[in-house]
Every structure is written in C-alpha cells, then in structure tokens.
Tab-separated table of C-alpha atoms and ligand atoms in Angstrom:
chain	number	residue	atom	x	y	z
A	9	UNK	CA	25.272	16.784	-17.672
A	10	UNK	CA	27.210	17.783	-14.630
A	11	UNK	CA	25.142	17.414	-11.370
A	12	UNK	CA	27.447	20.166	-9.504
A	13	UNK	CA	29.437	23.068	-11.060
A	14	UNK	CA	31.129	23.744	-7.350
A	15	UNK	CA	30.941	22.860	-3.876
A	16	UNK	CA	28.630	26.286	-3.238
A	17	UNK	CA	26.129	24.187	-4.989
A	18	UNK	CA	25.047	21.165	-2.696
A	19	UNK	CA	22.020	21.786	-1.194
A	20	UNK	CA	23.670	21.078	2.527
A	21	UNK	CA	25.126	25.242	1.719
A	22	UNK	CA	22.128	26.043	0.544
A	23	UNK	CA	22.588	25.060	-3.072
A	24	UNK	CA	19.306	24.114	-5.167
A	25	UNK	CA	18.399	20.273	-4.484
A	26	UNK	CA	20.047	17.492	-7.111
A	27	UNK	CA	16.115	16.631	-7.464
A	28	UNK	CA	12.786	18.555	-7.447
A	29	UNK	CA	10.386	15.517	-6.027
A	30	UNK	CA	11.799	12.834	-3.298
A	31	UNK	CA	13.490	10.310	-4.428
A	32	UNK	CA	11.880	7.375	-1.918
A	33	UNK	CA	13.282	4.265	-0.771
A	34	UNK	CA	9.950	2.624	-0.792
A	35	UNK	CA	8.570	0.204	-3.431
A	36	UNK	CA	5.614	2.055	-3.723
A	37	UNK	CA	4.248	-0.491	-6.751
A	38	UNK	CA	0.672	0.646	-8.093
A	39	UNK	CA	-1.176	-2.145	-9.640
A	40	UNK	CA	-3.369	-1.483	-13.427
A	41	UNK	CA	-6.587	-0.139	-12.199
A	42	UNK	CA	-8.640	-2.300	-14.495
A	43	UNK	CA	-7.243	-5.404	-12.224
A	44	UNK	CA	-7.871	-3.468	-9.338
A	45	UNK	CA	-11.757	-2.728	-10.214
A	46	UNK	CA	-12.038	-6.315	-11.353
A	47	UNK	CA	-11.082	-7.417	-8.348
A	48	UNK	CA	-13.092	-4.887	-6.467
A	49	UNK	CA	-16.224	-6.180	-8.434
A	50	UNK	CA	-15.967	-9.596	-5.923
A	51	UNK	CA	-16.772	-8.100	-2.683
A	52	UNK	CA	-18.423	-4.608	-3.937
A	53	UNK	CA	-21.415	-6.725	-6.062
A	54	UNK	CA	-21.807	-9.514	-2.261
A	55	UNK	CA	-21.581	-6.176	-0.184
A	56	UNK	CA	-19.132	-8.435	1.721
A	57	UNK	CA	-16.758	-5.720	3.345
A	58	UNK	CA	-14.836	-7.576	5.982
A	59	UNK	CA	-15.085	-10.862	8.344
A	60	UNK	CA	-13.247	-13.133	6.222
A	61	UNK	CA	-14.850	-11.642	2.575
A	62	UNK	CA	-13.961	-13.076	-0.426
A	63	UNK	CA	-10.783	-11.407	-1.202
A	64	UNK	CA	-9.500	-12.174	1.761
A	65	UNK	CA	-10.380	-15.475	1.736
A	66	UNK	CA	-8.969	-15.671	-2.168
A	67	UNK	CA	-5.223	-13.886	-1.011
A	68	UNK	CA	-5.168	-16.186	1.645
A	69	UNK	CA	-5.208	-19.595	-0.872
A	70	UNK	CA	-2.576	-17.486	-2.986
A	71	UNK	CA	-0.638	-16.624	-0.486
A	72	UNK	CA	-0.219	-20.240	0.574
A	73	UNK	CA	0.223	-21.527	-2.944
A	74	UNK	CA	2.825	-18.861	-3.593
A	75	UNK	CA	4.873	-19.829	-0.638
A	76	UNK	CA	4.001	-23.465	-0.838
A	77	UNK	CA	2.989	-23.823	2.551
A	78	UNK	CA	-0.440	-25.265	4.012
A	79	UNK	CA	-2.007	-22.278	5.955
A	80	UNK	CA	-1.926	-18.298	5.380
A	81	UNK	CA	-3.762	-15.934	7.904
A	82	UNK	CA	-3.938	-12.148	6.761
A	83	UNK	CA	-4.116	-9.332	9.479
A	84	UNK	CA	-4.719	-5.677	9.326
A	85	UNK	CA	-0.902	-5.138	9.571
A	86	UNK	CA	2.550	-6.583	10.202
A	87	UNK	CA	2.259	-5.929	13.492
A	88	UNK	CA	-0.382	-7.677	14.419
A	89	UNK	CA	0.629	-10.569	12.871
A	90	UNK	CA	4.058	-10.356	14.467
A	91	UNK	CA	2.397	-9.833	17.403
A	92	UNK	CA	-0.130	-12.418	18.087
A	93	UNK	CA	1.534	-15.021	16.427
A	94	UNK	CA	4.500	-14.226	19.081
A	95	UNK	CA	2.156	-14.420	21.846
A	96	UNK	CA	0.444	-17.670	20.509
A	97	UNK	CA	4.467	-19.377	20.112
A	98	UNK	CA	6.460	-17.942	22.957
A	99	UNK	CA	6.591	-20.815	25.896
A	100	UNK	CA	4.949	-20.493	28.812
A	101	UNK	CA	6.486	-19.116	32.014
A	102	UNK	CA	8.971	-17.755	30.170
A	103	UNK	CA	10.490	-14.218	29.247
A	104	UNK	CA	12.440	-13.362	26.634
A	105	UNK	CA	12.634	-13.302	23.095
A	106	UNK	CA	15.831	-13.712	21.129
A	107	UNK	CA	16.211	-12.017	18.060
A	108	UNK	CA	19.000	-9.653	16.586
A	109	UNK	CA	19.501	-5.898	17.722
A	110	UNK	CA	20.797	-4.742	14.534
A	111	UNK	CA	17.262	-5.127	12.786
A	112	UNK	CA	13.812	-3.621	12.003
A	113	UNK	CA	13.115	-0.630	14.076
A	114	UNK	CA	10.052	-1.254	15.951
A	115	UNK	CA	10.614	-4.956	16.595
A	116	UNK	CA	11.659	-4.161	20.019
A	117	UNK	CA	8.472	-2.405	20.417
A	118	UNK	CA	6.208	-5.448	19.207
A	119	UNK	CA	7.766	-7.761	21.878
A	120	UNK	CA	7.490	-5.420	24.373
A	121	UNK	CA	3.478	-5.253	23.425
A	122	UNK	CA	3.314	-8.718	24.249
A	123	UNK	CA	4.832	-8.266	27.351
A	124	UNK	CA	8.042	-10.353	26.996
A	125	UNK	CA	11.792	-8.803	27.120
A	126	UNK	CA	13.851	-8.496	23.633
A	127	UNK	CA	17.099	-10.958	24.461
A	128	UNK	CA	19.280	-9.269	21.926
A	129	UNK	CA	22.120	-10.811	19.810
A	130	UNK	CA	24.936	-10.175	17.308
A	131	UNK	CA	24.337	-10.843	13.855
A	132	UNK	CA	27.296	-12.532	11.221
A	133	UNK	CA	29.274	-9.428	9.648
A	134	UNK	CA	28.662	-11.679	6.490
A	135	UNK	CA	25.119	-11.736	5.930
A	136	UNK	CA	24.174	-8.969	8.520
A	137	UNK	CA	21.852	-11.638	10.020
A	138	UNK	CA	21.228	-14.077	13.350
A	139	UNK	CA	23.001	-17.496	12.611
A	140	UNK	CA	22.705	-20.728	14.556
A	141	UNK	CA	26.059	-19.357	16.901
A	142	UNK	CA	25.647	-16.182	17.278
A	143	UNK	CA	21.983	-17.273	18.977
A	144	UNK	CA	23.280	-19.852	20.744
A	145	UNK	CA	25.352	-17.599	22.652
A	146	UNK	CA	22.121	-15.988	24.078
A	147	UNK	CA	19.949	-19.050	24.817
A	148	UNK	CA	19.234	-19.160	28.707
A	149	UNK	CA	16.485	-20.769	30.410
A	150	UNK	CA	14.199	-18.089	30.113
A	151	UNK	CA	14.084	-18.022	26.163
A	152	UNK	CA	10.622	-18.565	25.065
A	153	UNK	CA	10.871	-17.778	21.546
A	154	UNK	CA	13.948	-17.529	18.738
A	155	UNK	CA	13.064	-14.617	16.387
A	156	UNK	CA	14.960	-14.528	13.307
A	157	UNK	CA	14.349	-12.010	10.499
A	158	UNK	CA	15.848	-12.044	7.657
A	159	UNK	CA	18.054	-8.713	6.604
A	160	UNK	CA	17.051	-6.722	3.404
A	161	UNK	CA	19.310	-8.177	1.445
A	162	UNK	CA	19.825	-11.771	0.905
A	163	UNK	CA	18.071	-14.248	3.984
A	164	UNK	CA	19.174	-15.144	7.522
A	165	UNK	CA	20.455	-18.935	8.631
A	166	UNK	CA	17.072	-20.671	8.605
A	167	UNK	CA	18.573	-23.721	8.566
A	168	UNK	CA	20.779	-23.378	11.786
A	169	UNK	CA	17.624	-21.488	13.281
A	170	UNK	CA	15.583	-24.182	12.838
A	171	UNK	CA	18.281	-26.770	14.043
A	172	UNK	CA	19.115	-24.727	17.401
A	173	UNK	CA	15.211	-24.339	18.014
A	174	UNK	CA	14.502	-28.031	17.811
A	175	UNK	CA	18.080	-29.001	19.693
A	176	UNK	CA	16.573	-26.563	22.553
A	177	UNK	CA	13.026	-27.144	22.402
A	178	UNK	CA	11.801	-23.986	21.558
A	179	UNK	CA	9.797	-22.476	19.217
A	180	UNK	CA	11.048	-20.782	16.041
A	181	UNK	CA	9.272	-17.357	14.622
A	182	UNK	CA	10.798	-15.812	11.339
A	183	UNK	CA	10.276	-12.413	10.314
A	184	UNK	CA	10.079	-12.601	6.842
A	185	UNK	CA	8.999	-9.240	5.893
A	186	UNK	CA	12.185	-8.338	3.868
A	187	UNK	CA	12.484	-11.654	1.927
A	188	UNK	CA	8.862	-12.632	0.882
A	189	UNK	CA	10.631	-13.000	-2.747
A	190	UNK	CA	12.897	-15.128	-1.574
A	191	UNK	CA	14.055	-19.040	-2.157
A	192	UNK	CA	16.823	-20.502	-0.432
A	193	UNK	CA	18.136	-24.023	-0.566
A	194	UNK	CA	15.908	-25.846	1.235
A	195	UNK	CA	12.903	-24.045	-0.967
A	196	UNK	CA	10.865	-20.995	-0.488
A	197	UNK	CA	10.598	-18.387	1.790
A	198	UNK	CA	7.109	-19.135	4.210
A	199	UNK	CA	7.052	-22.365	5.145
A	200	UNK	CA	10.280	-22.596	7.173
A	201	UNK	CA	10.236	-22.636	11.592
A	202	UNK	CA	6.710	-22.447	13.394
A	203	UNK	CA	5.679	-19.550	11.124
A	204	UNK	CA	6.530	-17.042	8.739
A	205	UNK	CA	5.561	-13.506	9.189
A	206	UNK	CA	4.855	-10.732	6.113
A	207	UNK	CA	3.912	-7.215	5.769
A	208	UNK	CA	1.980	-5.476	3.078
A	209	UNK	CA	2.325	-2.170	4.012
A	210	UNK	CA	2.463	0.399	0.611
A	211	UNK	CA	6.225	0.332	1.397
A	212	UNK	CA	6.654	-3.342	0.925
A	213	UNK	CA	7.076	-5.767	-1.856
A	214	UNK	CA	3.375	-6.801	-1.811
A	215	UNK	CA	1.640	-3.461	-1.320
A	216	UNK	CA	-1.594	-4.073	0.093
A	217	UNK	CA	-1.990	-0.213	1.506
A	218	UNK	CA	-1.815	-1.950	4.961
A	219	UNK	CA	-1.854	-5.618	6.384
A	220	UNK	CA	0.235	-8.234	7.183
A	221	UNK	CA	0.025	-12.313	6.722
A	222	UNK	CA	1.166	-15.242	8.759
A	223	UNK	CA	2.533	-18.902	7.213
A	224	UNK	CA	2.580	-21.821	8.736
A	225	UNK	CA	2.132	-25.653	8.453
A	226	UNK	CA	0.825	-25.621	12.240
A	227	UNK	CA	-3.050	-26.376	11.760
A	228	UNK	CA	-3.540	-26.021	15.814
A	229	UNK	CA	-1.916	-22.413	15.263
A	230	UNK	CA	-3.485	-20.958	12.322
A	231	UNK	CA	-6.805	-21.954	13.876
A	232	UNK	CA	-6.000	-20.058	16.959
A	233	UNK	CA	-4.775	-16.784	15.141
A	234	UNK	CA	-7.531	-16.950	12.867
A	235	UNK	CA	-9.602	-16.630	16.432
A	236	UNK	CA	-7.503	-13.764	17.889
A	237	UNK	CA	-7.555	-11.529	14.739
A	238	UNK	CA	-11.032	-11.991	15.443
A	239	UNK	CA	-11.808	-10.835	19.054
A	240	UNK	CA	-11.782	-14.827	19.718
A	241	UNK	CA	-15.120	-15.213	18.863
A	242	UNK	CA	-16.062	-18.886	19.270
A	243	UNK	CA	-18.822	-19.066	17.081
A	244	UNK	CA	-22.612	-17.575	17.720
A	245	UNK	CA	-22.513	-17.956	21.600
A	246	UNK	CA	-20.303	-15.332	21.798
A	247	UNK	CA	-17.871	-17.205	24.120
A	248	UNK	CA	-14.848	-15.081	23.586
A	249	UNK	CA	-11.293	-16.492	24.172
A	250	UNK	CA	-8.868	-14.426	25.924
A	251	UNK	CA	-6.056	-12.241	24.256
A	252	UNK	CA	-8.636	-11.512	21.388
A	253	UNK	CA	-8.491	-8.126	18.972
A	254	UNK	CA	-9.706	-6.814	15.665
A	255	UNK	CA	-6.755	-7.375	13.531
A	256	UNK	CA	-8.881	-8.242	10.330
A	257	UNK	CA	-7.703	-7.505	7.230
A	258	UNK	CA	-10.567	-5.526	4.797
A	259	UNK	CA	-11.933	-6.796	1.899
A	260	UNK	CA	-10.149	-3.351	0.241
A	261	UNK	CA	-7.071	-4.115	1.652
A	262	UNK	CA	-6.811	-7.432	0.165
A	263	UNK	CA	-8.196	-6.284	-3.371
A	264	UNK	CA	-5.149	-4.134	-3.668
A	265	UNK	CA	-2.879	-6.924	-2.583
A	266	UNK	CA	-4.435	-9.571	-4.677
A	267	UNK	CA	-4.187	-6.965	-8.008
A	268	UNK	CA	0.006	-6.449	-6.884
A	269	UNK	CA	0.281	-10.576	-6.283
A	270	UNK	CA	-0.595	-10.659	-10.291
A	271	UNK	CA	2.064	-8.169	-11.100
A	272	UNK	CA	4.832	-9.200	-8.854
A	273	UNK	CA	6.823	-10.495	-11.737
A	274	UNK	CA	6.831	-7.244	-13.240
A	275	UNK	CA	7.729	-5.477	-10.378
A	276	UNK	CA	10.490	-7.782	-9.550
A	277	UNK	CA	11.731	-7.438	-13.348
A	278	UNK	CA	11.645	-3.495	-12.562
A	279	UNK	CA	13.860	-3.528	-9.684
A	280	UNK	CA	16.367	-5.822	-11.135
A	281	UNK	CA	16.953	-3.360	-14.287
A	282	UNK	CA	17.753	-0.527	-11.374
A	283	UNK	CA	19.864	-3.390	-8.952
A	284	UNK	CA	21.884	-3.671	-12.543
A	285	UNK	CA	22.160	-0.430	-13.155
A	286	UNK	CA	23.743	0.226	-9.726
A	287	UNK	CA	25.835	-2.434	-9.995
A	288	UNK	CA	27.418	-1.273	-13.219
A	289	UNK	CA	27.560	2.474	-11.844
A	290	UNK	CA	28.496	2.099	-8.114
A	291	UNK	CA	31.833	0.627	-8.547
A	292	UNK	CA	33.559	3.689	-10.468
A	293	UNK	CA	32.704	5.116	-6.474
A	294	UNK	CA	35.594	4.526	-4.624
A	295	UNK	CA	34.581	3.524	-1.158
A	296	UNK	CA	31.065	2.206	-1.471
A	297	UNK	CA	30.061	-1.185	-2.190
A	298	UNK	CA	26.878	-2.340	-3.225
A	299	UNK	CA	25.198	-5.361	-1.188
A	300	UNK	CA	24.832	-7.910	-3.914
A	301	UNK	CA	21.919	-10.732	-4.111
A	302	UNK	CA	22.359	-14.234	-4.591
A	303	UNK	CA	21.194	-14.680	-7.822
A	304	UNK	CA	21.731	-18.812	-7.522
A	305	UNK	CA	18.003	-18.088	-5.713
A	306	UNK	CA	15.280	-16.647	-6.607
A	307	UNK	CA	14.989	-12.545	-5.067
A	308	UNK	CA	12.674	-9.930	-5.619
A	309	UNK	CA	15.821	-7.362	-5.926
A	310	UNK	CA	13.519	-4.528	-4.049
A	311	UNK	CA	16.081	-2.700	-2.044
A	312	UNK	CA	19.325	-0.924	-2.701
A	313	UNK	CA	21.459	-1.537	0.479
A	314	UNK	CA	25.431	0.201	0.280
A	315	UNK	CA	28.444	0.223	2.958
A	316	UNK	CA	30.064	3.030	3.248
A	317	UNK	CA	33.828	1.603	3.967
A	318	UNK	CA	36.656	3.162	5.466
A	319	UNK	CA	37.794	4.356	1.514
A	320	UNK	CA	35.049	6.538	1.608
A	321	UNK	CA	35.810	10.394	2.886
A	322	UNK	CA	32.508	10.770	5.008
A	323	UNK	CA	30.754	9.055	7.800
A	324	UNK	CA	27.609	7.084	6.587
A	325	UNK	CA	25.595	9.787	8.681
A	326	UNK	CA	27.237	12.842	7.130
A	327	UNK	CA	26.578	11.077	3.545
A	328	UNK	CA	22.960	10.458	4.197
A	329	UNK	CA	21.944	14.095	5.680
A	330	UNK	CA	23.733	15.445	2.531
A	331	UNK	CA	21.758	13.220	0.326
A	332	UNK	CA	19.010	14.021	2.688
A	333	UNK	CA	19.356	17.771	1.473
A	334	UNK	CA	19.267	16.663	-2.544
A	335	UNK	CA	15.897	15.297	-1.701
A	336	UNK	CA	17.494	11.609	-1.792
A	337	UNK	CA	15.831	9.810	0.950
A	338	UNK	CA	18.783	7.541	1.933
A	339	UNK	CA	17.785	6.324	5.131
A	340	UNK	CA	20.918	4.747	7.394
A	341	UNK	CA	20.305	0.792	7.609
A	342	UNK	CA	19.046	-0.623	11.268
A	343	UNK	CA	20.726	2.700	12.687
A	344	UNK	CA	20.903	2.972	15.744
A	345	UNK	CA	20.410	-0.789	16.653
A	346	UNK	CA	17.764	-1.376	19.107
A	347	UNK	CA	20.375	-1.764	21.819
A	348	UNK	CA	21.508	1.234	21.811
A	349	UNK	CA	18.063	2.840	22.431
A	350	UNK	CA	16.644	4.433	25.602
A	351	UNK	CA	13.959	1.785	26.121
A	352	UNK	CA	10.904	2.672	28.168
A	353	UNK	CA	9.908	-0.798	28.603
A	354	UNK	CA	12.299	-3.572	29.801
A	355	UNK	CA	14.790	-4.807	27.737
A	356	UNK	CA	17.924	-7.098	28.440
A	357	UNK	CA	21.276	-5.251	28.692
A	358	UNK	CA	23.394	-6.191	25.599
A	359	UNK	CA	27.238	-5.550	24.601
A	360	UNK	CA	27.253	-6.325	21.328
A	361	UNK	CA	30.624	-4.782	19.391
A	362	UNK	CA	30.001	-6.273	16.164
A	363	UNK	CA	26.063	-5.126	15.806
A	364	UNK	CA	27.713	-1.290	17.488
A	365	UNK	CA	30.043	-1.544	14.306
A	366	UNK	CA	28.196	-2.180	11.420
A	367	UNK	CA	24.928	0.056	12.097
A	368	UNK	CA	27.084	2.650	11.376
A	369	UNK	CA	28.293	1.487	7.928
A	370	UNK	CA	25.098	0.860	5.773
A	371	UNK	CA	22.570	2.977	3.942
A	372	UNK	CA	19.762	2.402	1.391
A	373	UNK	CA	19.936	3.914	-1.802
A	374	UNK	CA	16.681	5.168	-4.268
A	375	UNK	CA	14.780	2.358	-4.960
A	376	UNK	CA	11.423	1.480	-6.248
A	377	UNK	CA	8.074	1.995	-9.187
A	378	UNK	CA	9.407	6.070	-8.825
A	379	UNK	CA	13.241	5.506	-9.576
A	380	UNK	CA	14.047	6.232	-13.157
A	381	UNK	CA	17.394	5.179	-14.529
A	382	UNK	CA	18.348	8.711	-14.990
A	383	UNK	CA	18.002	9.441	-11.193
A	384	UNK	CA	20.343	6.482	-10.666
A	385	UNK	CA	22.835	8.036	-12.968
A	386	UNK	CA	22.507	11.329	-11.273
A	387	UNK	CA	22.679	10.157	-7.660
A	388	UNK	CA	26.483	8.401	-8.951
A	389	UNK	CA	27.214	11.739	-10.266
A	390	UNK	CA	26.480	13.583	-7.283
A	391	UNK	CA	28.259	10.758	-5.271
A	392	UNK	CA	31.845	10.935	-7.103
A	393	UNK	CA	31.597	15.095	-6.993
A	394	UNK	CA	31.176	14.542	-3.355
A	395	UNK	CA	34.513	12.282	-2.996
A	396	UNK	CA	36.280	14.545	-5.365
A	397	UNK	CA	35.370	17.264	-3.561
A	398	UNK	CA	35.616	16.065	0.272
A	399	UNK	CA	38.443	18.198	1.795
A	400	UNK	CA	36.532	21.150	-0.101
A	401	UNK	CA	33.604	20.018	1.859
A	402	UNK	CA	34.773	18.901	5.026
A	403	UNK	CA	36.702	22.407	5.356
A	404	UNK	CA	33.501	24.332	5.070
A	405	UNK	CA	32.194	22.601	7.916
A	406	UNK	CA	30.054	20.064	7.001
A	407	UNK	CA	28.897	18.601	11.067
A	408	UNK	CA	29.269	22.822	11.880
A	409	UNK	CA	26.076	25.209	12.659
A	410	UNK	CA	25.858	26.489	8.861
A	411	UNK	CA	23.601	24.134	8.029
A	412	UNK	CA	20.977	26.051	5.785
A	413	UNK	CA	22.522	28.903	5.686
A	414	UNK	CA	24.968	30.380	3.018
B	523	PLP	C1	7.630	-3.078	7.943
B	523	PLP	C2	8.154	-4.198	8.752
B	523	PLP	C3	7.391	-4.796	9.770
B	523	PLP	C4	6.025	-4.286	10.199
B	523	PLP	O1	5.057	-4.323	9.252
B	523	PLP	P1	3.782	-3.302	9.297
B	523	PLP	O2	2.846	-3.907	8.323
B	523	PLP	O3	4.294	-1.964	8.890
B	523	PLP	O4	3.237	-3.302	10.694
B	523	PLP	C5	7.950	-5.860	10.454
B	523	PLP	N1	9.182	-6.318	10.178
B	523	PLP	C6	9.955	-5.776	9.220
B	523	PLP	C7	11.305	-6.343	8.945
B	523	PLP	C8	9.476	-4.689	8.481
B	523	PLP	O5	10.275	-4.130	7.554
C-alpha cells in the first residue's frame, strides 16, 4: 500500500488524513472488566467509598511490595503528591528547588504552588537527564530540595543524586512518574532518595483514571503525608495540622488501578512488540533515531521517544504539525523547556545552551493499547515519502499562510 500518491496529498495541503481516528501517544491501557467488577465488589458490598477504603488501603501494600520499599501513600493525583511531599522535604528557610528545565511541563507550576522558586539546570545530552554535575553546578545556599525526574526513556543518575544530596545535606525528591517500570543497578525504581513520586493518570503506565502515589522508607514522612492528604486531621478532636487538603484517592480510583497492577505484564509485553517494531522500521529513515531502552534492566517500554538529527530535511516542529495534520499526535518532547517560558510566578533566571538545544530535537511517536502494528508501518511510510519528497514540500511553503487551504 502506498500511504501518498503525491505531495497534493498530505493533509498539511489539504490532502485526506494518513488516519481516520487519532493516533494517541498515551498508554491508555483498559483493564478486563470482570477484574474490574471483582475488585469493585470490595468497597461497593462495605459501602466504603473513600477515607482510606479498602482498595486503597490494598494498592497501597502492592504498591510497596512492587517497588520493594516500606511505605506507599496514594493521592488523588500526581500533583498532589508531588506537591505535598515537596513541601513536607524542602528545608526550612530556604527557597529554591533544583531540578532540570528540560522536563515535565507543569513541574514548574507545582513548585511554584508550594511557594518555592524552580533553580533550573542542564541535563547530560546522553541520557537527557540531571546527573550528579550538572546539579552541582546549581547548588547555592538557598537549595532546599534536589528534584530529579527521570526522562521518558531510560532513568536519571540516582546514584550521583543521592550522593550530592547527602554530601550537601539536603533532601532528595525523585519524580518517578516516567520510570515506575523501571530497575536500575542498585534495584528498583521507588525506594531510592527521600521519596519516590508516581502518577496514575489514564495517560500513564498504571492507569488509575486519576491519582498519584508517594514511596518512601521515611516512617516520620509517610505519617505526615498520610495527615495532609487528609486535611491533617489528628484524630476525633478535630485538631487540624496546618498545610492540610483533600488529596484522597477514591475507593474507584484505586479499583481501576489495582485491576491495571494485575495486567501490567501484559501491557508491558504490548509495548515492547510496538518498541520492536519501530526499531526494525525506523532505521530505513534516514535522519531519525529511535531512543533505545536498556534492556540489561527491567523497562516497561511505554513510550516511543525519536531525534530528529541534522540528516533529517525538516525541523522537529515542522515534522510534528505535519504529523499533527495525519491525525498522528506526535507531541515535541519537553518543548519549550520551562526556562524558556514567560513565568507568572518567580522563577530563577537560567542560561542553559545545552537544555535550549535539545528541546528542539525530540518527539514522541504513536504509542500505546490503540497502536496497531499496521499504524506503525504506515506512520514509516508516510515518514520516508516525506524525506523523499522534502524540496517538493518545502517549495510549496510548508511554515507559509496556506495552511488548510489548497
Ligand atoms: C503526568 C506527570 C506528572 C503529574 O501527574 P498527574 O497525575 O497528571 O498530576 C508529574 N510528573 C511527570 C513526569 C508526569 O509525566
């Protein structure tokens, strides 16, 4: 099948789209609906809704086991557990928080809720992640916390993290959204730092609808954040501590996570068929390379991740908004990094060359429960017509005002 018979035919000019339904970037994973409704049975039959129910209590105690670590606290969302648990670690007195600029959109955003200052720093052009120097270099003496979060691919430096945070005396935070799958040498993924934070948002690897999790082997500090998610209720009194919310997680919620937890190794099998099929397409591309996991560990292959290099005839954002128009949702990769954005909030001023670089480079690719191997062949298709045909393209104006029209 040819994707394209001529240039007139991309969607960007108005063309019919490659595909007639998106083609996501999201895992999306839906879980057998018998396990679901067993599950559901639990807190349905006790009429136990919320407050620390059953299911919630039961993800919790396989969370923990999963990432071998001693506590697990589940929240209504990532956010919230980002958030309190950055409040609850960040030293006193102090104001900033380090973490990387080329990263997850909204981090910025989460710090600035707590009411500290992103400190922002380069990442390694290697694993597109903090390391132990390219922190150092920020650490002043108003650092109260040392975010790292690992990329989408493959994990940050957790050792050299670690190290620098202890060597410096402060406190260590991973975001470990992206790499809940994830070993690395010195074992799994959750137990590393002062905590470990998660998401299970519908997009994630552990689709939960909504919610979030925090691991840790800090009894002091999953007490306290099991208090804050709470309103900081102390007990029947009513005494309330201060800095308090409702960041519960729902009984509902954590049925749908606890029916995906039992199918993660299907899931994971899934998206390694489609990583494989990528990687035995995407190199007769000239000019984009596939981010590859490190199989020596174990990785939950969930996201396609590609560079655009300088081989390749089109910018990364010219490439996405004409995928964009085939109803392939590439989305551009930690574009534009957070210190490049207007800020309404305070933020520490940043030259960082490297980070300025690379978000320019990277895209993700289909991925996910709706990707079928044929799309995968397709999209390859569609990518070599579009190097073959680039000057075609390029002459009819592809940044110009025709957009949409023929
Ligand atoms: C999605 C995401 C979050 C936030 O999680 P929510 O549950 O959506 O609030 C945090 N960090 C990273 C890296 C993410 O991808």
């Amino acid at each position: 099948m040819v994707v394209k018979q001529s240039v007139n035919e991309l969607a960007i000019f108005s063309g019919k789209p490659l595909f007639d339904d998106f083609k996501s970037t999201s895992s999306l994973y839906q879980p057998e609906l018998s396990k679901f409704l067993q599950y559901s049975k639990t807190f349905f039959d006790s009429r136990h809704y919320t407050n620390n129910g059953p299911n919630v209590r039961l993800l919790e105690q396989r969370l923990a086991e999963f990432h071998e670590v001693k506590h697990c606290i589940a929240f209504s969302s990532g956010f919230w557990a980002i958030a309190l648990t950055m409040k609850e670690l960040a030293l006193p007195n102090k104001t900033e928080i380090l973490m990387p600029s080329f990263t997850y959109r909204r981090m910025a955003d989460i710090t600035a809720w707590v009411g500290l200052k992103p400190r922002f720093c380069e990442v390694s052009a290697d694993t597109l992640a903090v390391t132990y120097s390219t922190a150092k270099d920020c650490i002043n003496d108003q650092t109260a916390l040392i975010l790292g979060v690992h990329p989408i691919v493959n994990c940050c430096d957790v050792e050299g993290l670690q190290r620098l945070g202890s060597e410096q005396g402060i406190p260590v935070l991973f975001d470990s959204v992206e790499s809940m799958y994830e070993t690395i040498a010195e074992g799994k993924i959750g137990s590393f730092g002062d905590a470990e934070c998660f998401s299970m948002h519908a997009s994630k690897l552990l689709n939960g609808c909504e919610g979030g999790y925090v691991t840790t082997n800090n009894d002091q500090l999953a007490t306290a954040l099991r208090l804050k998610r709470s309103y900081g209720f102390l007990g029947q009194d009513n005494c309330v501590v201060s800095g308090g919310l409702n960041a519960k997680l729902t009984e509902l919620h954590a049925t749908m996570a606890l029916a995906n937890l039992d199918e993660l190794p299907q899931l994971v099998a899934a998206n390694k068929k489609r990583y494989e099929l990528y990687r035995t397409l995407l190199p007769s591309v000239t000019g984009i390379r596939l981010l590859q996991f490190d199989e020596k560990f174990q990785t939950s292959y969930k996201t396609i991740v590609a560079e655009f290099t300088d081989d390749w005839p089109f910018s990364r954002d010219e490439t996405v908004v004409m995928l964009n128009a085939e109803k392939i949702l590439a989305r551009s990769y930690y574009s534009p990094a957070l210190h490049q954005k207007k800020m309404l909030y305070p933020a520490c001023e940043a030259e960082l060359p490297l980070t300025d670089y690379l978000c320019k480079r990277f895209a993700l690719l289909p991925c996910g429960d709706f990707i079928r191997d044929e799309d995968i062949r397709q999209l390859i298709e569609l990518l070599q017509f579009l190097r073959e045909n680039a000057e075609q393209i390029k002459s009819m104006n592809l940044a110009g005002d025709n957009h949409g029209k023929k």
